[in-house]
mmCIF file of C-alpha atoms and ligand atoms in Angstrom:
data_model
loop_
_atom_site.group_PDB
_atom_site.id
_atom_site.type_symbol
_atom_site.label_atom_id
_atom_site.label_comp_id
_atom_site.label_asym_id
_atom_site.label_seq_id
_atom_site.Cartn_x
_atom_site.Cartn_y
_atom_site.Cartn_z
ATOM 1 C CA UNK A 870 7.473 16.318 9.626
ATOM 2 C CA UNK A 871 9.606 15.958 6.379
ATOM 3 C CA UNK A 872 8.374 15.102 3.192
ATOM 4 C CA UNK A 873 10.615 14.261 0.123
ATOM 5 C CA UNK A 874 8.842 14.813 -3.268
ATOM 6 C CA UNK A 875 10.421 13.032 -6.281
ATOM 7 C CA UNK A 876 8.939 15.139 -9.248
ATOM 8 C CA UNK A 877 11.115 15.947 -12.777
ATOM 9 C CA UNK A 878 8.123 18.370 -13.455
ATOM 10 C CA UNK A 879 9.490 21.582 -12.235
ATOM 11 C CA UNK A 880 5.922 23.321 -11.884
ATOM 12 C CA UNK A 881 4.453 20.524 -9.975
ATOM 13 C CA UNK A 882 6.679 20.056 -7.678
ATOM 14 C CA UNK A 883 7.995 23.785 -6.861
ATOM 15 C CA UNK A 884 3.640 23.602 -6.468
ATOM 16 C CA UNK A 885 3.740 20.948 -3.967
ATOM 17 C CA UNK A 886 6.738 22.225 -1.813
ATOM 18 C CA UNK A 887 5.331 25.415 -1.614
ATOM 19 C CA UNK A 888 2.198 24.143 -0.288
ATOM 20 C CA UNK A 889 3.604 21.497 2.103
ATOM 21 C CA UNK A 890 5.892 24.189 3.420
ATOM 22 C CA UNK A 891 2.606 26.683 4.089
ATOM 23 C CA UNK A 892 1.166 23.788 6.263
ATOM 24 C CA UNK A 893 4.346 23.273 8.244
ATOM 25 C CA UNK A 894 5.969 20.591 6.585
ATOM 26 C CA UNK A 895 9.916 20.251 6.347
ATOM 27 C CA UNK A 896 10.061 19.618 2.190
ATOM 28 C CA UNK A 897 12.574 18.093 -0.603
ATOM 29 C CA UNK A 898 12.651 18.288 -3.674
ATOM 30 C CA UNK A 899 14.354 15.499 -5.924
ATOM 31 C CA UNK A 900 13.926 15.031 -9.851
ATOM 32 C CA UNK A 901 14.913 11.323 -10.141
ATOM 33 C CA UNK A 902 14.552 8.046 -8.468
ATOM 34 C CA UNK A 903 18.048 7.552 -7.764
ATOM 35 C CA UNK A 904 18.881 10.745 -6.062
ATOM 36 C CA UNK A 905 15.710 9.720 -4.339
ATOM 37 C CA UNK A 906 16.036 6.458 -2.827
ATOM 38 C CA UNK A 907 20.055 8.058 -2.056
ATOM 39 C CA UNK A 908 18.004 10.450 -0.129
ATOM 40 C CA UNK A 909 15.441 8.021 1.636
ATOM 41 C CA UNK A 910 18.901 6.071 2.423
ATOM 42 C CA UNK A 911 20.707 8.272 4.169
ATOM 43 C CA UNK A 912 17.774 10.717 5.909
ATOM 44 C CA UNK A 913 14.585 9.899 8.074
ATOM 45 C CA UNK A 914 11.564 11.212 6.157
ATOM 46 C CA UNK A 915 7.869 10.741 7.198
ATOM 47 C CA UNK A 916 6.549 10.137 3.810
ATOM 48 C CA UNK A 917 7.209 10.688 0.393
ATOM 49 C CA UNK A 918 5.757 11.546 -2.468
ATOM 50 C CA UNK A 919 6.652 9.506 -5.764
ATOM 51 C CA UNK A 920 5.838 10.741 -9.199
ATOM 52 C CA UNK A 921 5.810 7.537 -11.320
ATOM 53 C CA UNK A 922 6.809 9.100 -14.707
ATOM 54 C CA UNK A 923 10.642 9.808 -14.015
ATOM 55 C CA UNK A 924 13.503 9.989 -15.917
ATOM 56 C CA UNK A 925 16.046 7.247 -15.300
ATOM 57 C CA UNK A 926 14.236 4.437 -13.118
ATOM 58 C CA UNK A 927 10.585 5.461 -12.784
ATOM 59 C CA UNK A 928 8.625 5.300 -9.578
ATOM 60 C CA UNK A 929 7.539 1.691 -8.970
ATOM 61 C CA UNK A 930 10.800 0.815 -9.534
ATOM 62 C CA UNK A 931 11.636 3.185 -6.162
ATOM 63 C CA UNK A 932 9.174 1.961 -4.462
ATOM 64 C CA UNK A 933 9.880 -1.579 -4.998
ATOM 65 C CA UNK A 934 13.580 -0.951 -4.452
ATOM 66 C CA UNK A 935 12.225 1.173 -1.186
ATOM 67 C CA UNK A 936 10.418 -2.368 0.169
ATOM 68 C CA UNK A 937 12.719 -4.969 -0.643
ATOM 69 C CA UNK A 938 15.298 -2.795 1.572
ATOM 70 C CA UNK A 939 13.037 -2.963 4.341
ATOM 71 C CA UNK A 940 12.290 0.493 4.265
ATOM 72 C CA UNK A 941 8.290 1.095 5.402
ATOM 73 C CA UNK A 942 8.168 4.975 4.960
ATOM 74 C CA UNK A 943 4.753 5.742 3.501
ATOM 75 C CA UNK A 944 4.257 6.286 0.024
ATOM 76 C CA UNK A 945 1.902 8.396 -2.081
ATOM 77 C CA UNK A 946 2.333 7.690 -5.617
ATOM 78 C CA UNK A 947 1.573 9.929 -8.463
ATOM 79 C CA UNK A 948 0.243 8.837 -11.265
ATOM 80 C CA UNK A 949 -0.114 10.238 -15.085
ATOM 81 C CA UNK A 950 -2.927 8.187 -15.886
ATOM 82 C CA UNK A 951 -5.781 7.037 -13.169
ATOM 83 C CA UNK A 952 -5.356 3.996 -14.899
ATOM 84 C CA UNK A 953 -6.652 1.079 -12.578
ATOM 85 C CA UNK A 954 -3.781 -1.132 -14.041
ATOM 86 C CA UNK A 955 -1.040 1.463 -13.202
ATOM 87 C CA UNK A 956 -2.664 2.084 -9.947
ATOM 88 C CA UNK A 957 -2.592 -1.537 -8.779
ATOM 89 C CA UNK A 958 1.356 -1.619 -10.403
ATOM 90 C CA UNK A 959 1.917 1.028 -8.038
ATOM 91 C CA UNK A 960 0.329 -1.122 -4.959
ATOM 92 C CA UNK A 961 1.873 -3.884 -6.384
ATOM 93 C CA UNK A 962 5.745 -2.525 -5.995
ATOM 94 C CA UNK A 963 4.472 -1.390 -2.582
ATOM 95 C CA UNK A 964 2.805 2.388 -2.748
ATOM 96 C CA UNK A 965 0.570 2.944 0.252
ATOM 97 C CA UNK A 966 -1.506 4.887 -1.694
ATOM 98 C CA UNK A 967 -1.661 7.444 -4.911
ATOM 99 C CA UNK A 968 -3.176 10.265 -6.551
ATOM 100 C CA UNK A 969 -4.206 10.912 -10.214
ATOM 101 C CA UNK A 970 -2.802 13.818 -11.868
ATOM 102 C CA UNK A 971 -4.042 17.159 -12.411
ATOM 103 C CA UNK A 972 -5.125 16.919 -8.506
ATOM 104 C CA UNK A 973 -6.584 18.927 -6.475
ATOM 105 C CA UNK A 974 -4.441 20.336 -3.492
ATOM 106 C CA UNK A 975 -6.652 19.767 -0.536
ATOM 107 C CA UNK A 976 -7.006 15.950 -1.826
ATOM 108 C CA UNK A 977 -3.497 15.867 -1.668
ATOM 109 C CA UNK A 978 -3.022 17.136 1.495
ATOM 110 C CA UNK A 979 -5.679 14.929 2.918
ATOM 111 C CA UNK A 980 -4.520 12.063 1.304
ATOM 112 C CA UNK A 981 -0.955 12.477 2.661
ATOM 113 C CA UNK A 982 -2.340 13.590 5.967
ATOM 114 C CA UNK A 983 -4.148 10.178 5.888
ATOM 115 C CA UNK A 984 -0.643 7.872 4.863
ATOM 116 C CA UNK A 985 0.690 10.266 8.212
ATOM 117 C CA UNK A 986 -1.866 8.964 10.360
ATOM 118 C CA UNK A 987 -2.216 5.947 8.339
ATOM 119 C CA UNK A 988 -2.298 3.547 12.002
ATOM 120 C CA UNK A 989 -5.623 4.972 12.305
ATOM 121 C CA UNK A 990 -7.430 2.948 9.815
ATOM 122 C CA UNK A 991 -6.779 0.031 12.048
ATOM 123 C CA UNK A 992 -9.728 1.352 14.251
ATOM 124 C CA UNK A 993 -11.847 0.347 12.277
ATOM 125 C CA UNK A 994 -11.343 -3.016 11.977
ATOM 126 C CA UNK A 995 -14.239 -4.281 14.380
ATOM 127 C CA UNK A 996 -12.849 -7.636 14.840
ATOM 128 C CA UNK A 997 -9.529 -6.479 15.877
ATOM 129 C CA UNK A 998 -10.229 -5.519 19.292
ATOM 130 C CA UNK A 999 -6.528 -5.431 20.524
ATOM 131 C CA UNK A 1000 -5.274 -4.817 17.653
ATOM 132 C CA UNK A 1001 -3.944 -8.149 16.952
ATOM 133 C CA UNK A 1002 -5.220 -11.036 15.258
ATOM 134 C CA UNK A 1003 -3.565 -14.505 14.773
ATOM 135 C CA UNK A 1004 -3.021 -16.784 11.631
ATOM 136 C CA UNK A 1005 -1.729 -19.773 11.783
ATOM 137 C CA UNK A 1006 0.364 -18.772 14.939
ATOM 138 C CA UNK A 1007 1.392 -15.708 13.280
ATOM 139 C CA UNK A 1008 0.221 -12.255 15.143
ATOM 140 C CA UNK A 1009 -0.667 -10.116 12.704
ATOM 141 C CA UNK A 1010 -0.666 -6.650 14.574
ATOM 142 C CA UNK A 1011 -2.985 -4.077 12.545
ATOM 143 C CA UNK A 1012 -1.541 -0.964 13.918
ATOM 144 C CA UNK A 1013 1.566 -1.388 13.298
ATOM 145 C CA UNK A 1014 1.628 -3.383 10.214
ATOM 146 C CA UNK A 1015 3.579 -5.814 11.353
ATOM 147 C CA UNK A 1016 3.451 -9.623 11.010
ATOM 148 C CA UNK A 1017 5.099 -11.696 13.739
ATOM 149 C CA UNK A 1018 6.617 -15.195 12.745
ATOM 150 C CA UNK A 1019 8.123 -17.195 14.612
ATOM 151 C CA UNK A 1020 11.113 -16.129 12.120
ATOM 152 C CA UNK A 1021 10.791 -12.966 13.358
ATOM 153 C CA UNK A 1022 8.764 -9.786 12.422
ATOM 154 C CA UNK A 1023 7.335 -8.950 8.766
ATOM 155 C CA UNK A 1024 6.681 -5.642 7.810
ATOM 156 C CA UNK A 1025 3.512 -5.051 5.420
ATOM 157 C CA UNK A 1026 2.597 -2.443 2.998
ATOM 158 C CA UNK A 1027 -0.289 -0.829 4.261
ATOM 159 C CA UNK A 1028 -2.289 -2.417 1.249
ATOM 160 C CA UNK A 1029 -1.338 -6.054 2.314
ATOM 161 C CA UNK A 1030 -2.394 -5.483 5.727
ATOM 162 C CA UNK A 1031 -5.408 -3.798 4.102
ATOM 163 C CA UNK A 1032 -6.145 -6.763 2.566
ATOM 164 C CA UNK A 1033 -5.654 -9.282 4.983
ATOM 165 C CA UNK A 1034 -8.118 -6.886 7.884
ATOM 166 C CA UNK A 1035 -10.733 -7.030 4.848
ATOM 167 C CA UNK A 1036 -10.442 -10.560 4.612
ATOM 168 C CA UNK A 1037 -10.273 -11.197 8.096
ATOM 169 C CA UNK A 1038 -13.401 -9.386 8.772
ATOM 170 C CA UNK A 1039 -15.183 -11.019 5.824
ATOM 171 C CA UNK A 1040 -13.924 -14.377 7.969
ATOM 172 C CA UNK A 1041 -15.744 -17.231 6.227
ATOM 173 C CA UNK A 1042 -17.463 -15.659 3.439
ATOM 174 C CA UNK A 1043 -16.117 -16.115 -0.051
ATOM 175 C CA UNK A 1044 -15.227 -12.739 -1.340
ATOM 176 C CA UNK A 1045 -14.952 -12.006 -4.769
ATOM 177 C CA UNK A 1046 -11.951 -10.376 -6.739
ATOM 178 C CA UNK A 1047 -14.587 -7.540 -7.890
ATOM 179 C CA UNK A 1048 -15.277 -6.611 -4.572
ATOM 180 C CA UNK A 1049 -12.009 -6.662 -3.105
ATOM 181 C CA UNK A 1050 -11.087 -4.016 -5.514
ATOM 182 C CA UNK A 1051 -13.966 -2.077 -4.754
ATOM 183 C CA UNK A 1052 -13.529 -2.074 -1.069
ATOM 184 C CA UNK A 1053 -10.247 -2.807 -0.446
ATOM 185 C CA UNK A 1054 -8.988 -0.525 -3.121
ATOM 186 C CA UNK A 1055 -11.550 1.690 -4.208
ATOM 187 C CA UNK A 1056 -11.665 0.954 -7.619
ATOM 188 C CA UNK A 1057 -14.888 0.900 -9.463
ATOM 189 C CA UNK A 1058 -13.937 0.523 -13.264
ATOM 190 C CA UNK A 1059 -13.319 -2.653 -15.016
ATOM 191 C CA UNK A 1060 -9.906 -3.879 -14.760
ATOM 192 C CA UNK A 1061 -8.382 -7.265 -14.892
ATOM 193 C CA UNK A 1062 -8.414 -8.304 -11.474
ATOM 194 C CA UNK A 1063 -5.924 -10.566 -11.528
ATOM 195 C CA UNK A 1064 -4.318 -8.034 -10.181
ATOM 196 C CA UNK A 1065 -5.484 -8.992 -6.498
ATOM 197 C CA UNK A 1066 -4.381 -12.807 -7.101
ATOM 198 C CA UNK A 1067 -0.648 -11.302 -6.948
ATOM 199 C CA UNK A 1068 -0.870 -9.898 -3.518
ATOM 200 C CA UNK A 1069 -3.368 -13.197 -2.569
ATOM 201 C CA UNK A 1070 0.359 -15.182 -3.318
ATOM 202 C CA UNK A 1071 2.059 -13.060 -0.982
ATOM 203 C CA UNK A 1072 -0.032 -12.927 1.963
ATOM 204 C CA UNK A 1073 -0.066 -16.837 1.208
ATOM 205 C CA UNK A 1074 3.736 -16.631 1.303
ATOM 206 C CA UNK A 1075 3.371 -15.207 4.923
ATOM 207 C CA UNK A 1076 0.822 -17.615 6.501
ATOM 208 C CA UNK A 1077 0.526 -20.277 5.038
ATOM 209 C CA UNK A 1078 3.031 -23.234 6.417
ATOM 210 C CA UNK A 1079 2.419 -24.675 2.567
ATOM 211 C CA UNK A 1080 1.492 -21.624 0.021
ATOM 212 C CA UNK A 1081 0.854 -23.914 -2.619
ATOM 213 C CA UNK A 1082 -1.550 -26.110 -0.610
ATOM 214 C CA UNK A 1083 -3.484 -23.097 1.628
ATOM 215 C CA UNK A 1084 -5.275 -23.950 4.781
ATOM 216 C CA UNK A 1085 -6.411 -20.207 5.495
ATOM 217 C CA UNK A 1086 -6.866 -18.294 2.495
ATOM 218 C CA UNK A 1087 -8.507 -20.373 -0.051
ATOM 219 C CA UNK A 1088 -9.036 -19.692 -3.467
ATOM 220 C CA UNK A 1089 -13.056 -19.977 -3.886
ATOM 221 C CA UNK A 1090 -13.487 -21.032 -7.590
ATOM 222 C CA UNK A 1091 -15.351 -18.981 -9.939
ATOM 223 C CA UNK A 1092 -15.480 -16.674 -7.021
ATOM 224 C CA UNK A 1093 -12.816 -15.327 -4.892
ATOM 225 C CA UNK A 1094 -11.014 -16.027 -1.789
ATOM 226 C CA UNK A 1095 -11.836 -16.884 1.715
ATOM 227 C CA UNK A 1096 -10.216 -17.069 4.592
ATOM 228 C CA UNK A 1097 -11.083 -19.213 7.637
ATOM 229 C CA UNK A 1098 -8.980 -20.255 10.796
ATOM 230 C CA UNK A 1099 -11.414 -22.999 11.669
HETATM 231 CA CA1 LIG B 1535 7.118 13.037 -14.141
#
Protein backbone atom coordinates (compact mmCIF):
# COMPACT_ATOMS: atom_id res chain seq x y z
CA UNK A 1 0.00 0.00 0.00
CA UNK A 2 1.35 3.59 -0.69
CA UNK A 3 0.46 6.50 1.09
CA UNK A 4 1.45 10.12 0.02
CA UNK A 5 1.46 12.63 2.96
CA UNK A 6 1.30 16.34 1.97
CA UNK A 7 2.68 18.03 5.24
CA UNK A 8 5.07 21.52 5.16
CA UNK A 9 5.54 20.66 8.95
CA UNK A 10 8.75 18.82 8.88
CA UNK A 11 8.19 17.10 12.43
CA UNK A 12 4.80 15.91 11.62
CA UNK A 13 5.27 14.47 8.76
CA UNK A 14 8.94 12.83 9.12
CA UNK A 15 6.37 11.51 12.40
CA UNK A 16 3.85 10.09 10.17
CA UNK A 17 6.21 8.41 7.55
CA UNK A 18 8.05 6.87 10.09
CA UNK A 19 5.09 5.33 11.53
CA UNK A 20 3.31 4.32 8.29
CA UNK A 21 6.58 2.78 7.21
CA UNK A 22 6.75 0.59 10.77
CA UNK A 23 3.25 -0.81 9.78
CA UNK A 24 4.25 -1.71 6.25
CA UNK A 25 3.17 1.06 4.31
CA UNK A 26 5.07 2.31 1.06
CA UNK A 27 5.26 6.36 2.19
CA UNK A 28 5.79 10.00 0.49
CA UNK A 29 6.46 12.77 1.65
CA UNK A 30 5.42 16.14 -0.18
CA UNK A 31 5.40 19.79 1.39
CA UNK A 32 2.92 21.48 -1.01
CA UNK A 33 -0.24 20.92 -2.86
CA UNK A 34 1.15 21.26 -6.16
CA UNK A 35 3.98 18.86 -5.98
CA UNK A 36 1.15 16.87 -4.54
CA UNK A 37 -1.60 16.61 -6.87
CA UNK A 38 1.79 16.33 -9.65
CA UNK A 39 2.36 13.31 -7.60
CA UNK A 40 -1.31 11.87 -7.31
CA UNK A 41 -1.15 12.59 -11.30
CA UNK A 42 1.38 10.70 -12.38
CA UNK A 43 1.54 7.63 -9.52
CA UNK A 44 -1.20 5.16 -8.13
CA UNK A 45 -1.46 5.79 -4.38
CA UNK A 46 -4.02 4.12 -2.01
CA UNK A 47 -4.72 7.11 0.03
CA UNK A 48 -3.39 10.22 1.01
CA UNK A 49 -3.04 12.23 3.64
CA UNK A 50 -3.74 16.12 3.19
CA UNK A 51 -2.64 18.68 5.68
CA UNK A 52 -4.98 21.65 5.00
CA UNK A 53 -2.63 24.49 6.17
CA UNK A 54 -0.07 24.52 3.16
CA UNK A 55 1.92 26.88 1.64
CA UNK A 56 0.95 27.79 -1.91
CA UNK A 57 -2.68 26.28 -2.56
CA UNK A 58 -3.88 24.78 0.74
CA UNK A 59 -5.56 21.44 1.06
CA UNK A 60 -9.22 21.79 0.04
CA UNK A 61 -8.09 23.35 -2.79
CA UNK A 62 -6.19 19.69 -3.61
CA UNK A 63 -8.79 17.95 -2.82
CA UNK A 64 -11.25 19.75 -4.83
CA UNK A 65 -8.80 19.92 -7.72
CA UNK A 66 -8.28 15.92 -6.85
CA UNK A 67 -12.39 15.39 -7.54
CA UNK A 68 -13.16 17.52 -10.30
CA UNK A 69 -10.30 15.39 -12.18
CA UNK A 70 -12.09 12.37 -11.46
CA UNK A 71 -9.63 11.15 -9.23
CA UNK A 72 -11.48 8.98 -6.15
CA UNK A 73 -8.28 8.10 -4.09
CA UNK A 74 -9.28 8.39 -0.45
CA UNK A 75 -8.58 11.29 1.49
CA UNK A 76 -7.80 11.99 5.14
CA UNK A 77 -7.61 15.56 5.77
CA UNK A 78 -5.74 17.27 8.47
CA UNK A 79 -6.94 19.88 10.07
CA UNK A 80 -5.40 22.84 12.42
CA UNK A 81 -8.50 23.58 14.03
CA UNK A 82 -11.42 20.79 14.79
CA UNK A 83 -13.43 23.46 13.68
CA UNK A 84 -16.90 21.97 12.52
CA UNK A 85 -16.94 24.70 9.72
CA UNK A 86 -13.43 23.73 8.41
CA UNK A 87 -14.30 20.17 8.80
CA UNK A 88 -17.42 20.28 6.63
CA UNK A 89 -15.10 22.72 4.01
CA UNK A 90 -12.97 19.83 3.92
CA UNK A 91 -16.07 17.33 3.06
CA UNK A 92 -17.30 19.89 1.07
CA UNK A 93 -14.13 20.00 -1.57
CA UNK A 94 -14.40 16.21 -1.28
CA UNK A 95 -12.16 14.75 1.88
CA UNK A 96 -13.37 11.29 2.83
CA UNK A 97 -12.60 11.96 6.12
CA UNK A 98 -10.09 14.05 8.62
CA UNK A 99 -8.34 14.29 11.75
CA UNK A 100 -7.81 17.20 14.23
CA UNK A 101 -4.40 18.11 15.05
CA UNK A 102 -2.23 17.24 17.80
CA UNK A 103 -3.61 13.48 17.12
CA UNK A 104 -3.05 10.63 18.48
CA UNK A 105 -1.17 7.94 16.30
CA UNK A 106 -3.29 4.89 16.73
CA UNK A 107 -6.44 7.23 15.72
CA UNK A 108 -4.63 7.93 12.80
CA UNK A 109 -3.80 4.73 11.84
CA UNK A 110 -7.28 3.52 12.43
CA UNK A 111 -8.77 6.19 10.76
CA UNK A 112 -6.70 5.65 7.58
CA UNK A 113 -7.03 1.93 7.99
CA UNK A 114 -10.82 2.68 7.90
CA UNK A 115 -10.66 5.19 4.39
CA UNK A 116 -8.47 1.66 3.19
CA UNK A 117 -11.26 -0.49 3.85
CA UNK A 118 -13.63 2.26 3.48
CA UNK A 119 -16.22 -0.35 1.08
CA UNK A 120 -16.89 -1.87 4.31
CA UNK A 121 -19.17 0.65 5.75
CA UNK A 122 -21.56 -0.31 3.05
CA UNK A 123 -22.41 -3.44 5.22
CA UNK A 124 -24.09 -1.81 7.19
CA UNK A 125 -26.55 -0.33 5.34
CA UNK A 126 -29.53 -2.80 6.20
CA UNK A 127 -31.61 -1.82 3.36
CA UNK A 128 -29.01 -2.36 0.84
CA UNK A 129 -29.12 -5.97 0.58
CA UNK A 130 -27.22 -6.26 -2.81
CA UNK A 131 -25.59 -3.53 -2.48
CA UNK A 132 -27.51 -1.50 -4.84
CA UNK A 133 -30.33 0.69 -4.52
CA UNK A 134 -32.22 2.64 -7.28
CA UNK A 135 -33.33 6.38 -7.61
CA UNK A 136 -35.12 7.51 -10.10
CA UNK A 137 -33.64 4.79 -12.48
CA UNK A 138 -30.30 5.56 -11.28
CA UNK A 139 -28.36 2.46 -9.43
CA UNK A 140 -26.71 3.80 -6.82
CA UNK A 141 -24.13 0.97 -5.90
CA UNK A 142 -22.96 1.45 -2.10
CA UNK A 143 -19.82 -0.47 -2.32
CA UNK A 144 -18.38 0.96 -4.80
CA UNK A 145 -19.53 4.45 -4.63
CA UNK A 146 -20.65 4.65 -7.75
CA UNK A 147 -23.81 6.16 -9.28
CA UNK A 148 -25.04 4.71 -12.58
CA UNK A 149 -26.95 7.11 -15.06
CA UNK A 150 -28.06 6.40 -17.88
CA UNK A 151 -25.18 9.04 -18.88
CA UNK A 152 -22.93 6.81 -17.61
CA UNK A 153 -21.27 6.16 -14.16
CA UNK A 154 -20.80 8.91 -11.27
CA UNK A 155 -18.28 8.57 -8.86
CA UNK A 156 -19.16 9.82 -5.15
CA UNK A 157 -17.13 10.99 -2.31
CA UNK A 158 -17.56 8.63 0.29
CA UNK A 159 -19.50 11.44 2.28
CA UNK A 160 -22.15 11.86 -0.56
CA UNK A 161 -22.77 8.30 -0.71
CA UNK A 162 -22.77 8.54 3.10
CA UNK A 163 -25.39 10.73 2.89
CA UNK A 164 -27.57 9.44 0.44
CA UNK A 165 -27.37 5.43 2.46
CA UNK A 166 -28.45 7.65 5.62
CA UNK A 167 -31.17 9.07 3.84
CA UNK A 168 -32.13 6.12 2.12
CA UNK A 169 -32.44 4.18 5.23
CA UNK A 170 -34.31 7.00 7.00
CA UNK A 171 -36.72 6.41 3.64
CA UNK A 172 -39.80 8.50 4.43
CA UNK A 173 -39.02 10.15 7.57
CA UNK A 174 -38.13 13.81 7.56
CA UNK A 175 -34.67 14.11 8.88
CA UNK A 176 -33.39 17.08 10.27
CA UNK A 177 -30.12 19.07 9.33
CA UNK A 178 -29.04 18.59 13.19
CA UNK A 179 -29.15 15.09 12.95
CA UNK A 180 -27.63 14.52 9.75
CA UNK A 181 -24.58 16.09 11.13
CA UNK A 182 -24.66 14.10 14.06
CA UNK A 183 -24.98 10.82 12.35
CA UNK A 184 -23.90 11.25 9.14
CA UNK A 185 -20.92 13.27 10.17
CA UNK A 186 -20.32 12.95 13.66
CA UNK A 187 -20.48 16.28 14.67
CA UNK A 188 -22.00 17.24 17.92
CA UNK A 189 -21.21 21.07 18.39
CA UNK A 190 -23.23 23.84 17.06
CA UNK A 191 -22.43 24.80 13.65
CA UNK A 192 -24.37 26.38 10.90
CA UNK A 193 -25.77 23.57 9.19
CA UNK A 194 -26.27 24.93 6.15
CA UNK A 195 -23.51 23.26 5.53
CA UNK A 196 -25.50 19.92 4.67
CA UNK A 197 -27.95 21.96 2.24
CA UNK A 198 -24.70 22.21 -0.13
CA UNK A 199 -24.19 18.56 -0.57
CA UNK A 200 -28.41 18.17 -0.43
CA UNK A 201 -27.91 20.37 -4.08
CA UNK A 202 -25.59 17.94 -5.33
CA UNK A 203 -27.06 14.71 -4.67
CA UNK A 204 -30.19 16.65 -6.17
CA UNK A 205 -27.97 17.39 -9.18
CA UNK A 206 -27.54 13.53 -9.56
CA UNK A 207 -31.15 12.26 -9.20
CA UNK A 208 -33.29 14.39 -9.66
CA UNK A 209 -34.58 14.67 -13.55
CA UNK A 210 -35.52 18.52 -12.31
CA UNK A 211 -33.12 19.65 -9.21
CA UNK A 212 -34.95 22.66 -8.78
CA UNK A 213 -38.38 20.96 -8.60
CA UNK A 214 -37.28 17.49 -6.47
CA UNK A 215 -39.44 14.45 -6.59
CA UNK A 216 -37.07 12.32 -4.20
CA UNK A 217 -35.29 14.35 -1.84
CA UNK A 218 -37.51 16.97 -0.54
CA UNK A 219 -36.72 19.76 1.46
CA UNK A 220 -39.08 19.29 4.72
CA UNK A 221 -39.62 22.93 5.95
CA UNK A 222 -38.58 23.98 9.26
CA UNK A 223 -37.19 20.53 9.36
CA UNK A 224 -34.96 18.77 7.05
CA UNK A 225 -35.02 16.57 4.13
CA UNK A 226 -36.71 13.44 3.10
CA UNK A 227 -36.42 11.24 0.65
CA UNK A 228 -39.12 8.94 -0.77
CA UNK A 229 -39.31 6.87 -4.11
CA UNK A 230 -43.03 6.39 -3.74
CA1 LIG B 1 0.70 22.77 7.54
Amino acid sequence: MRILIVEDEEHIADGIKFNLEAEGFEALVVDTGEVALEEIGSTKFDAVILDVMLPGIDGFEVAKQLRADQNFVPVLMLTARSRPEDVLKGFEAGADDYLPKPFELEIFLARLNGLLRRNEWARSVPKAKDGRETINGRIFDLANLQLHTSDGVQNLTLMEAKLLAYLIEHEGQAVSRKTILEDVWGLQEDTDTRAIDNFIVRLRKILEDEPNDPKFLKTVRGIGYRLDRK
